[in-house]
């Protein structure tokens, strides 16, 4: 497990409305290095697999619809204690509950269309990074 790497996804709401540049600048100002990045249009199968842990939740169908509705931008991010720091910088899932100045408070529309995803544990960050990036990309930076 690598405690200094984590995965973020700039979601279709934020990417499609031209907020990715401001969000990346915000993350860099918080000390994250962008080690790898791509623009990806998730298929239904990919979105269902990525969010498999939420399969039984009532919002699962809607979440998959949203995540496949347009391109998103997965980012491999690096800094010390990456997972907890990124969770702090992005704020609560619901932008109405996110602390002032966090990415979601600034850029999210709603609990579902909430601008950005971040891995919730170092174990999951390993799995989520491998979902989008190769081992070679991970060695960069
Ligand atoms: P994310 O951090 O990507 O992890 C799961 C996502 O499901 C979450 O952000 C939200 O986009 C979405 N989500 C979580 N809870 C709800 C909810 N109660 N209603 C709608 N969407 C939700």
Short mmCIF file of N, CA and C and ligand atoms in Angstrom, two decimals:
data_model
loop_
_atom_site.label_atom_id
_atom_site.label_comp_id
_atom_site.label_asym_id
_atom_site.label_seq_id
_atom_site.Cartn_x
_atom_site.Cartn_y
_atom_site.Cartn_z
N UNK A 1 0.83 -1.20 0.00
CA UNK A 1 0.00 0.00 0.00
C UNK A 1 0.88 1.26 0.00
N UNK A 2 0.50 2.21 -0.83
CA UNK A 2 1.31 3.43 -0.94
C UNK A 2 0.51 4.60 -0.34
N UNK A 3 0.96 5.08 0.80
CA UNK A 3 0.19 6.10 1.53
C UNK A 3 0.28 7.48 0.90
N UNK A 4 1.16 7.64 -0.10
CA UNK A 4 1.26 8.98 -0.68
C UNK A 4 0.54 9.14 -2.02
N UNK A 5 -0.11 8.08 -2.50
CA UNK A 5 -0.86 8.19 -3.75
C UNK A 5 -2.35 8.03 -3.49
N UNK A 6 -3.15 8.77 -4.25
CA UNK A 6 -4.60 8.58 -4.19
C UNK A 6 -5.21 8.89 -5.55
N UNK A 7 -6.48 8.51 -5.68
CA UNK A 7 -7.17 8.75 -6.94
C UNK A 7 -8.27 9.79 -6.73
N UNK A 8 -8.33 10.74 -7.65
CA UNK A 8 -9.48 11.65 -7.73
C UNK A 8 -10.09 11.50 -9.12
N UNK A 9 -11.38 11.78 -9.22
CA UNK A 9 -12.03 11.88 -10.53
C UNK A 9 -12.79 13.20 -10.57
N UNK A 10 -12.42 14.06 -11.51
CA UNK A 10 -13.25 15.24 -11.77
C UNK A 10 -14.45 14.73 -12.56
N UNK A 11 -15.63 14.85 -11.95
CA UNK A 11 -16.83 14.18 -12.47
C UNK A 11 -17.41 14.94 -13.67
N UNK A 12 -18.34 14.27 -14.39
CA UNK A 12 -18.88 14.88 -15.62
C UNK A 12 -19.51 16.26 -15.43
N UNK A 13 -20.10 16.55 -14.27
CA UNK A 13 -20.70 17.89 -14.06
C UNK A 13 -19.61 18.96 -14.12
N UNK A 14 -18.52 18.74 -13.38
CA UNK A 14 -17.46 19.74 -13.28
C UNK A 14 -16.61 19.78 -14.55
N UNK A 15 -16.31 18.59 -15.11
CA UNK A 15 -15.49 18.57 -16.33
C UNK A 15 -16.25 19.25 -17.47
N UNK A 16 -17.53 18.89 -17.60
CA UNK A 16 -18.34 19.40 -18.71
C UNK A 16 -18.64 20.88 -18.62
N UNK A 17 -18.55 21.45 -17.44
CA UNK A 17 -18.83 22.88 -17.30
C UNK A 17 -17.54 23.69 -17.15
N UNK A 18 -16.42 23.08 -17.54
CA UNK A 18 -15.16 23.84 -17.63
C UNK A 18 -14.54 24.20 -16.29
N UNK A 19 -14.71 23.34 -15.28
CA UNK A 19 -14.13 23.64 -13.96
C UNK A 19 -12.87 22.84 -13.67
N UNK A 20 -12.44 21.99 -14.61
CA UNK A 20 -11.32 21.10 -14.29
C UNK A 20 -10.03 21.89 -14.03
N UNK A 21 -9.79 22.95 -14.78
CA UNK A 21 -8.57 23.74 -14.57
C UNK A 21 -8.51 24.34 -13.17
N UNK A 22 -9.64 24.91 -12.76
CA UNK A 22 -9.68 25.52 -11.41
C UNK A 22 -9.55 24.46 -10.32
N UNK A 23 -10.17 23.29 -10.55
CA UNK A 23 -10.07 22.23 -9.54
C UNK A 23 -8.64 21.71 -9.44
N UNK A 24 -7.98 21.51 -10.58
CA UNK A 24 -6.58 21.03 -10.53
C UNK A 24 -5.69 22.08 -9.85
N UNK A 25 -5.90 23.35 -10.15
CA UNK A 25 -5.12 24.41 -9.49
C UNK A 25 -5.33 24.38 -7.97
N UNK A 26 -6.57 24.14 -7.56
CA UNK A 26 -6.91 24.04 -6.13
C UNK A 26 -6.15 22.87 -5.48
N UNK A 27 -6.13 21.73 -6.18
CA UNK A 27 -5.44 20.55 -5.64
C UNK A 27 -3.93 20.78 -5.57
N UNK A 28 -3.37 21.42 -6.59
CA UNK A 28 -1.92 21.71 -6.58
C UNK A 28 -1.58 22.69 -5.46
N UNK A 29 -2.45 23.67 -5.25
CA UNK A 29 -2.20 24.65 -4.17
C UNK A 29 -2.26 23.97 -2.81
N UNK A 30 -2.98 22.84 -2.73
CA UNK A 30 -3.06 22.07 -1.48
C UNK A 30 -1.91 21.08 -1.35
N UNK A 31 -0.95 21.14 -2.27
CA UNK A 31 0.26 20.34 -2.14
C UNK A 31 0.27 19.04 -2.91
N UNK A 32 -0.75 18.81 -3.74
CA UNK A 32 -0.78 17.57 -4.51
C UNK A 32 -0.04 17.74 -5.83
N UNK A 33 0.74 16.72 -6.18
CA UNK A 33 1.35 16.63 -7.50
C UNK A 33 0.45 15.78 -8.38
N UNK A 34 0.19 16.24 -9.59
CA UNK A 34 -0.56 15.42 -10.56
C UNK A 34 0.46 14.50 -11.24
N UNK A 35 0.44 13.22 -10.87
CA UNK A 35 1.41 12.25 -11.40
C UNK A 35 0.95 11.72 -12.76
N UNK A 36 -0.36 11.54 -12.91
CA UNK A 36 -0.93 11.08 -14.18
C UNK A 36 -2.36 11.57 -14.27
N UNK A 37 -2.82 11.76 -15.50
CA UNK A 37 -4.19 12.25 -15.71
C UNK A 37 -4.68 11.75 -17.06
N UNK A 38 -5.98 11.55 -17.17
CA UNK A 38 -6.56 11.21 -18.47
C UNK A 38 -7.99 11.72 -18.54
N UNK A 39 -8.51 11.81 -19.74
CA UNK A 39 -9.92 12.11 -19.92
C UNK A 39 -10.57 10.83 -20.39
N UNK A 40 -11.67 10.46 -19.72
CA UNK A 40 -12.25 9.14 -19.95
C UNK A 40 -13.77 9.24 -19.98
N UNK A 41 -14.38 8.59 -20.96
CA UNK A 41 -15.84 8.47 -20.95
C UNK A 41 -16.16 7.07 -20.48
N UNK A 42 -16.65 6.93 -19.25
CA UNK A 42 -16.89 5.61 -18.68
C UNK A 42 -18.04 4.91 -19.38
N UNK A 43 -17.87 3.63 -19.64
CA UNK A 43 -18.99 2.81 -20.11
C UNK A 43 -19.85 2.46 -18.90
N UNK A 44 -21.05 1.97 -19.15
CA UNK A 44 -21.92 1.53 -18.05
C UNK A 44 -21.23 0.43 -17.23
N UNK A 45 -20.61 -0.51 -17.93
CA UNK A 45 -19.93 -1.63 -17.23
C UNK A 45 -18.81 -1.09 -16.34
N UNK A 46 -18.04 -0.13 -16.85
CA UNK A 46 -16.94 0.44 -16.05
C UNK A 46 -17.47 1.19 -14.83
N UNK A 47 -18.51 2.02 -15.03
CA UNK A 47 -19.05 2.78 -13.90
C UNK A 47 -19.64 1.84 -12.85
N UNK A 48 -20.33 0.80 -13.30
CA UNK A 48 -20.91 -0.17 -12.35
C UNK A 48 -19.81 -0.89 -11.58
N UNK A 49 -18.71 -1.20 -12.26
CA UNK A 49 -17.60 -1.89 -11.59
C UNK A 49 -16.90 -0.95 -10.61
N UNK A 50 -16.68 0.30 -11.04
CA UNK A 50 -15.97 1.24 -10.17
C UNK A 50 -16.75 1.48 -8.88
N UNK A 51 -18.09 1.60 -9.00
CA UNK A 51 -18.93 1.91 -7.84
C UNK A 51 -19.62 0.66 -7.29
N UNK A 52 -19.06 -0.53 -7.54
CA UNK A 52 -19.71 -1.79 -7.14
C UNK A 52 -20.09 -1.82 -5.66
N UNK A 53 -19.28 -1.17 -4.83
CA UNK A 53 -19.56 -1.15 -3.39
C UNK A 53 -20.91 -0.49 -3.09
N UNK A 54 -21.40 0.36 -4.00
CA UNK A 54 -22.68 1.07 -3.79
C UNK A 54 -23.85 0.39 -4.50
N UNK A 55 -23.62 -0.83 -5.03
CA UNK A 55 -24.63 -1.48 -5.88
C UNK A 55 -26.00 -1.60 -5.21
N UNK A 56 -26.01 -1.81 -3.90
CA UNK A 56 -27.30 -2.02 -3.21
C UNK A 56 -27.96 -0.69 -2.79
N UNK A 57 -27.27 0.42 -2.97
CA UNK A 57 -27.82 1.71 -2.51
C UNK A 57 -28.89 2.21 -3.49
N UNK A 58 -29.89 2.93 -2.97
CA UNK A 58 -30.97 3.39 -3.84
C UNK A 58 -30.52 4.33 -4.95
N UNK A 59 -29.40 5.02 -4.74
CA UNK A 59 -28.92 5.99 -5.73
C UNK A 59 -28.00 5.37 -6.77
N UNK A 60 -27.78 4.05 -6.73
CA UNK A 60 -26.78 3.43 -7.60
C UNK A 60 -27.08 3.66 -9.09
N UNK A 61 -28.33 3.42 -9.50
CA UNK A 61 -28.68 3.56 -10.92
C UNK A 61 -28.45 4.98 -11.40
N UNK A 62 -28.88 5.93 -10.60
CA UNK A 62 -28.73 7.33 -10.94
C UNK A 62 -27.24 7.74 -10.97
N UNK A 63 -26.47 7.21 -10.03
CA UNK A 63 -25.03 7.51 -9.99
C UNK A 63 -24.33 7.00 -11.26
N UNK A 64 -24.69 5.79 -11.68
CA UNK A 64 -24.09 5.22 -12.90
C UNK A 64 -24.51 6.05 -14.12
N UNK A 65 -25.79 6.42 -14.18
CA UNK A 65 -26.29 7.29 -15.28
C UNK A 65 -25.44 8.56 -15.35
N UNK A 66 -25.28 9.20 -14.21
CA UNK A 66 -24.54 10.47 -14.15
C UNK A 66 -23.08 10.28 -14.55
N UNK A 67 -22.44 9.24 -14.01
CA UNK A 67 -21.01 9.06 -14.27
C UNK A 67 -20.72 8.67 -15.72
N UNK A 68 -21.75 8.17 -16.43
CA UNK A 68 -21.56 7.82 -17.84
C UNK A 68 -22.11 8.92 -18.77
N UNK A 69 -22.59 10.03 -18.20
CA UNK A 69 -23.29 11.05 -18.99
C UNK A 69 -22.34 11.92 -19.82
N UNK A 70 -21.06 11.87 -19.52
CA UNK A 70 -20.08 12.68 -20.26
C UNK A 70 -18.69 12.33 -19.79
N UNK A 71 -17.68 12.95 -20.39
CA UNK A 71 -16.31 12.64 -20.00
C UNK A 71 -16.02 13.06 -18.55
N UNK A 72 -15.11 12.31 -17.95
CA UNK A 72 -14.62 12.68 -16.62
C UNK A 72 -13.09 12.67 -16.68
N UNK A 73 -12.46 13.08 -15.59
CA UNK A 73 -11.01 13.20 -15.61
C UNK A 73 -10.39 12.53 -14.38
N UNK A 74 -9.98 11.26 -14.51
CA UNK A 74 -9.27 10.61 -13.41
C UNK A 74 -7.87 11.21 -13.24
N UNK A 75 -7.48 11.41 -11.98
CA UNK A 75 -6.17 12.00 -11.65
C UNK A 75 -5.48 11.10 -10.63
N UNK A 76 -4.22 10.81 -10.87
CA UNK A 76 -3.38 10.14 -9.87
C UNK A 76 -2.63 11.23 -9.14
N UNK A 77 -2.92 11.37 -7.86
CA UNK A 77 -2.39 12.50 -7.07
C UNK A 77 -1.43 12.01 -5.99
N UNK A 78 -0.41 12.80 -5.72
CA UNK A 78 0.62 12.39 -4.75
C UNK A 78 0.95 13.53 -3.77
N UNK A 79 0.99 13.19 -2.52
CA UNK A 79 1.55 14.02 -1.44
C UNK A 79 1.55 13.16 -0.18
N UNK A 80 2.19 13.61 0.88
CA UNK A 80 2.19 12.83 2.12
C UNK A 80 0.76 12.69 2.63
N UNK A 81 0.45 11.51 3.17
CA UNK A 81 -0.91 11.24 3.69
C UNK A 81 -1.99 11.65 2.70
N UNK A 82 -1.84 11.18 1.49
CA UNK A 82 -2.68 11.66 0.39
C UNK A 82 -4.18 11.45 0.62
N UNK A 83 -4.57 10.28 1.10
CA UNK A 83 -6.01 9.98 1.19
C UNK A 83 -6.72 10.93 2.16
N UNK A 84 -6.29 11.00 3.43
CA UNK A 84 -7.02 11.91 4.34
C UNK A 84 -6.92 13.37 3.92
N UNK A 85 -5.77 13.78 3.37
CA UNK A 85 -5.65 15.18 2.94
C UNK A 85 -6.61 15.50 1.81
N UNK A 86 -6.71 14.58 0.84
CA UNK A 86 -7.60 14.88 -0.29
C UNK A 86 -9.06 14.91 0.17
N UNK A 87 -9.43 14.00 1.07
CA UNK A 87 -10.82 14.00 1.58
C UNK A 87 -11.14 15.34 2.25
N UNK A 88 -10.14 15.87 2.97
CA UNK A 88 -10.33 17.17 3.64
C UNK A 88 -10.48 18.30 2.62
N UNK A 89 -9.64 18.26 1.59
CA UNK A 89 -9.62 19.33 0.59
C UNK A 89 -10.90 19.34 -0.26
N UNK A 90 -11.50 18.16 -0.49
CA UNK A 90 -12.70 18.13 -1.33
C UNK A 90 -13.97 18.42 -0.54
N UNK A 91 -14.00 18.12 0.76
CA UNK A 91 -15.18 18.40 1.59
C UNK A 91 -16.21 17.29 1.56
N UNK A 92 -17.30 17.51 2.30
CA UNK A 92 -18.34 16.49 2.47
C UNK A 92 -19.03 16.17 1.14
N UNK A 93 -19.60 14.95 1.07
CA UNK A 93 -20.28 14.48 -0.15
C UNK A 93 -21.34 15.49 -0.61
N UNK A 94 -22.12 15.99 0.32
CA UNK A 94 -23.17 16.97 0.00
C UNK A 94 -22.58 18.38 0.09
N UNK A 95 -22.55 19.11 -1.02
CA UNK A 95 -21.93 20.44 -0.98
C UNK A 95 -22.55 21.38 0.06
N UNK A 96 -23.82 21.12 0.40
CA UNK A 96 -24.48 21.96 1.42
C UNK A 96 -23.84 21.75 2.79
N UNK A 97 -23.17 20.60 2.95
CA UNK A 97 -22.52 20.29 4.24
C UNK A 97 -21.00 20.44 4.17
N UNK A 98 -20.48 20.77 2.99
CA UNK A 98 -19.02 20.87 2.83
C UNK A 98 -18.49 22.16 3.44
N UNK A 99 -17.34 22.06 4.09
CA UNK A 99 -16.72 23.26 4.68
C UNK A 99 -16.43 24.30 3.60
N UNK A 100 -16.52 25.55 4.03
CA UNK A 100 -16.22 26.68 3.14
C UNK A 100 -14.82 26.52 2.54
N UNK A 101 -14.69 26.81 1.26
CA UNK A 101 -13.38 26.77 0.62
C UNK A 101 -12.98 25.40 0.10
N UNK A 102 -13.78 24.36 0.39
CA UNK A 102 -13.46 23.04 -0.16
C UNK A 102 -13.92 22.96 -1.62
N UNK A 103 -13.38 21.96 -2.34
CA UNK A 103 -13.70 21.84 -3.77
C UNK A 103 -15.21 21.69 -3.97
N UNK A 104 -15.84 20.86 -3.14
CA UNK A 104 -17.28 20.65 -3.34
C UNK A 104 -18.09 21.89 -2.95
N UNK A 105 -17.67 22.59 -1.90
CA UNK A 105 -18.38 23.84 -1.54
C UNK A 105 -18.29 24.83 -2.69
N UNK A 106 -17.15 24.85 -3.37
CA UNK A 106 -16.93 25.84 -4.44
C UNK A 106 -17.57 25.41 -5.76
N UNK A 107 -17.53 24.11 -6.09
CA UNK A 107 -17.83 23.71 -7.47
C UNK A 107 -18.95 22.67 -7.62
N UNK A 108 -19.41 22.03 -6.53
CA UNK A 108 -20.42 20.97 -6.70
C UNK A 108 -21.82 21.54 -6.80
N UNK A 109 -22.69 20.80 -7.51
CA UNK A 109 -24.08 21.23 -7.70
C UNK A 109 -25.00 20.58 -6.68
N UNK A 110 -24.77 19.32 -6.33
CA UNK A 110 -25.68 18.57 -5.45
C UNK A 110 -24.93 17.37 -4.89
N UNK A 111 -25.62 16.62 -4.04
CA UNK A 111 -25.00 15.44 -3.42
C UNK A 111 -24.54 14.44 -4.47
N UNK A 112 -25.28 14.31 -5.56
CA UNK A 112 -24.86 13.39 -6.62
C UNK A 112 -23.89 14.06 -7.58
N UNK A 113 -24.27 15.23 -8.10
CA UNK A 113 -23.42 15.97 -9.05
C UNK A 113 -22.44 16.80 -8.22
N UNK A 114 -21.49 16.07 -7.59
CA UNK A 114 -20.67 16.73 -6.57
C UNK A 114 -19.21 16.94 -6.99
N UNK A 115 -19.02 17.12 -8.29
CA UNK A 115 -17.76 17.67 -8.85
C UNK A 115 -16.55 16.73 -8.84
N UNK A 116 -16.39 15.99 -7.74
CA UNK A 116 -15.13 15.23 -7.61
C UNK A 116 -15.33 14.00 -6.74
N UNK A 117 -14.64 12.93 -7.10
CA UNK A 117 -14.57 11.72 -6.27
C UNK A 117 -13.16 11.62 -5.71
N UNK A 118 -13.04 11.09 -4.50
CA UNK A 118 -11.71 10.78 -3.95
C UNK A 118 -11.78 9.44 -3.24
N UNK A 119 -10.72 8.66 -3.33
CA UNK A 119 -10.65 7.36 -2.64
C UNK A 119 -10.85 7.56 -1.14
N UNK A 120 -11.53 6.60 -0.50
CA UNK A 120 -11.85 6.78 0.93
C UNK A 120 -10.90 6.06 1.88
N UNK A 121 -9.95 5.29 1.35
CA UNK A 121 -8.96 4.62 2.21
C UNK A 121 -7.74 4.28 1.36
N UNK A 122 -6.57 4.09 1.98
CA UNK A 122 -5.39 3.70 1.20
C UNK A 122 -5.60 2.37 0.48
N UNK A 123 -6.34 1.44 1.09
CA UNK A 123 -6.61 0.15 0.44
C UNK A 123 -7.41 0.40 -0.85
N UNK A 124 -8.45 1.21 -0.75
CA UNK A 124 -9.26 1.49 -1.94
C UNK A 124 -8.52 2.35 -2.96
N UNK A 125 -7.63 3.21 -2.49
CA UNK A 125 -6.90 4.04 -3.46
C UNK A 125 -6.03 3.16 -4.35
N UNK A 126 -5.43 2.11 -3.79
CA UNK A 126 -4.64 1.18 -4.62
C UNK A 126 -5.50 0.56 -5.71
N UNK A 127 -6.69 0.12 -5.31
CA UNK A 127 -7.61 -0.53 -6.27
C UNK A 127 -8.09 0.47 -7.31
N UNK A 128 -8.44 1.67 -6.85
CA UNK A 128 -9.01 2.68 -7.76
C UNK A 128 -7.95 3.24 -8.71
N UNK A 129 -6.72 3.40 -8.24
CA UNK A 129 -5.64 3.86 -9.13
C UNK A 129 -5.43 2.82 -10.23
N UNK A 130 -5.41 1.54 -9.83
CA UNK A 130 -5.18 0.47 -10.81
C UNK A 130 -6.32 0.38 -11.83
N UNK A 131 -7.50 0.88 -11.46
CA UNK A 131 -8.65 0.87 -12.38
C UNK A 131 -8.37 1.77 -13.59
N UNK A 132 -7.65 2.87 -13.37
CA UNK A 132 -7.45 3.86 -14.44
C UNK A 132 -6.02 3.98 -14.95
N UNK A 133 -5.03 3.60 -14.14
CA UNK A 133 -3.64 3.88 -14.53
C UNK A 133 -2.78 2.62 -14.46
N UNK A 134 -1.77 2.60 -15.33
CA UNK A 134 -0.86 1.45 -15.38
C UNK A 134 0.24 1.60 -14.31
N UNK A 135 0.92 0.51 -14.05
CA UNK A 135 2.04 0.55 -13.11
C UNK A 135 3.11 1.52 -13.56
N UNK A 136 3.33 1.62 -14.89
CA UNK A 136 4.36 2.52 -15.42
C UNK A 136 3.98 3.97 -15.13
N UNK A 137 2.70 4.32 -15.27
CA UNK A 137 2.28 5.70 -14.99
C UNK A 137 2.50 6.02 -13.51
N UNK A 138 2.28 5.03 -12.68
CA UNK A 138 2.42 5.22 -11.24
C UNK A 138 3.87 5.50 -10.84
N UNK A 139 4.80 5.01 -11.64
CA UNK A 139 6.23 5.21 -11.33
C UNK A 139 6.71 6.60 -11.72
N UNK A 140 5.89 7.33 -12.49
CA UNK A 140 6.30 8.66 -12.91
C UNK A 140 6.23 9.64 -11.75
N UNK A 141 6.73 10.84 -12.02
CA UNK A 141 6.54 11.89 -11.04
C UNK A 141 7.67 12.02 -10.05
P1 LIG B 1 -18.35 9.70 -4.44
O1 LIG B 1 -17.34 10.23 -3.49
O2 LIG B 1 -17.97 9.59 -5.86
O3 LIG B 1 -18.85 8.27 -3.93
C1 LIG B 1 -20.12 7.75 -4.20
C2 LIG B 1 -21.02 8.75 -4.83
O4 LIG B 1 -22.39 8.46 -4.75
C3 LIG B 1 -20.89 10.09 -4.12
O5 LIG B 1 -19.65 10.66 -4.36
C4 LIG B 1 -22.09 10.83 -4.66
O6 LIG B 1 -21.86 11.35 -5.95
C5 LIG B 1 -23.10 9.70 -4.74
N1 LIG B 1 -23.98 9.71 -3.58
C6 LIG B 1 -23.68 9.39 -2.32
N2 LIG B 1 -24.76 9.50 -1.53
C7 LIG B 1 -25.77 9.87 -2.34
C8 LIG B 1 -27.15 10.14 -2.12
N3 LIG B 1 -27.69 10.02 -0.92
N4 LIG B 1 -27.89 10.52 -3.17
C9 LIG B 1 -27.33 10.61 -4.42
N5 LIG B 1 -26.01 10.36 -4.67
C10 LIG B 1 -25.25 10.00 -3.64
#
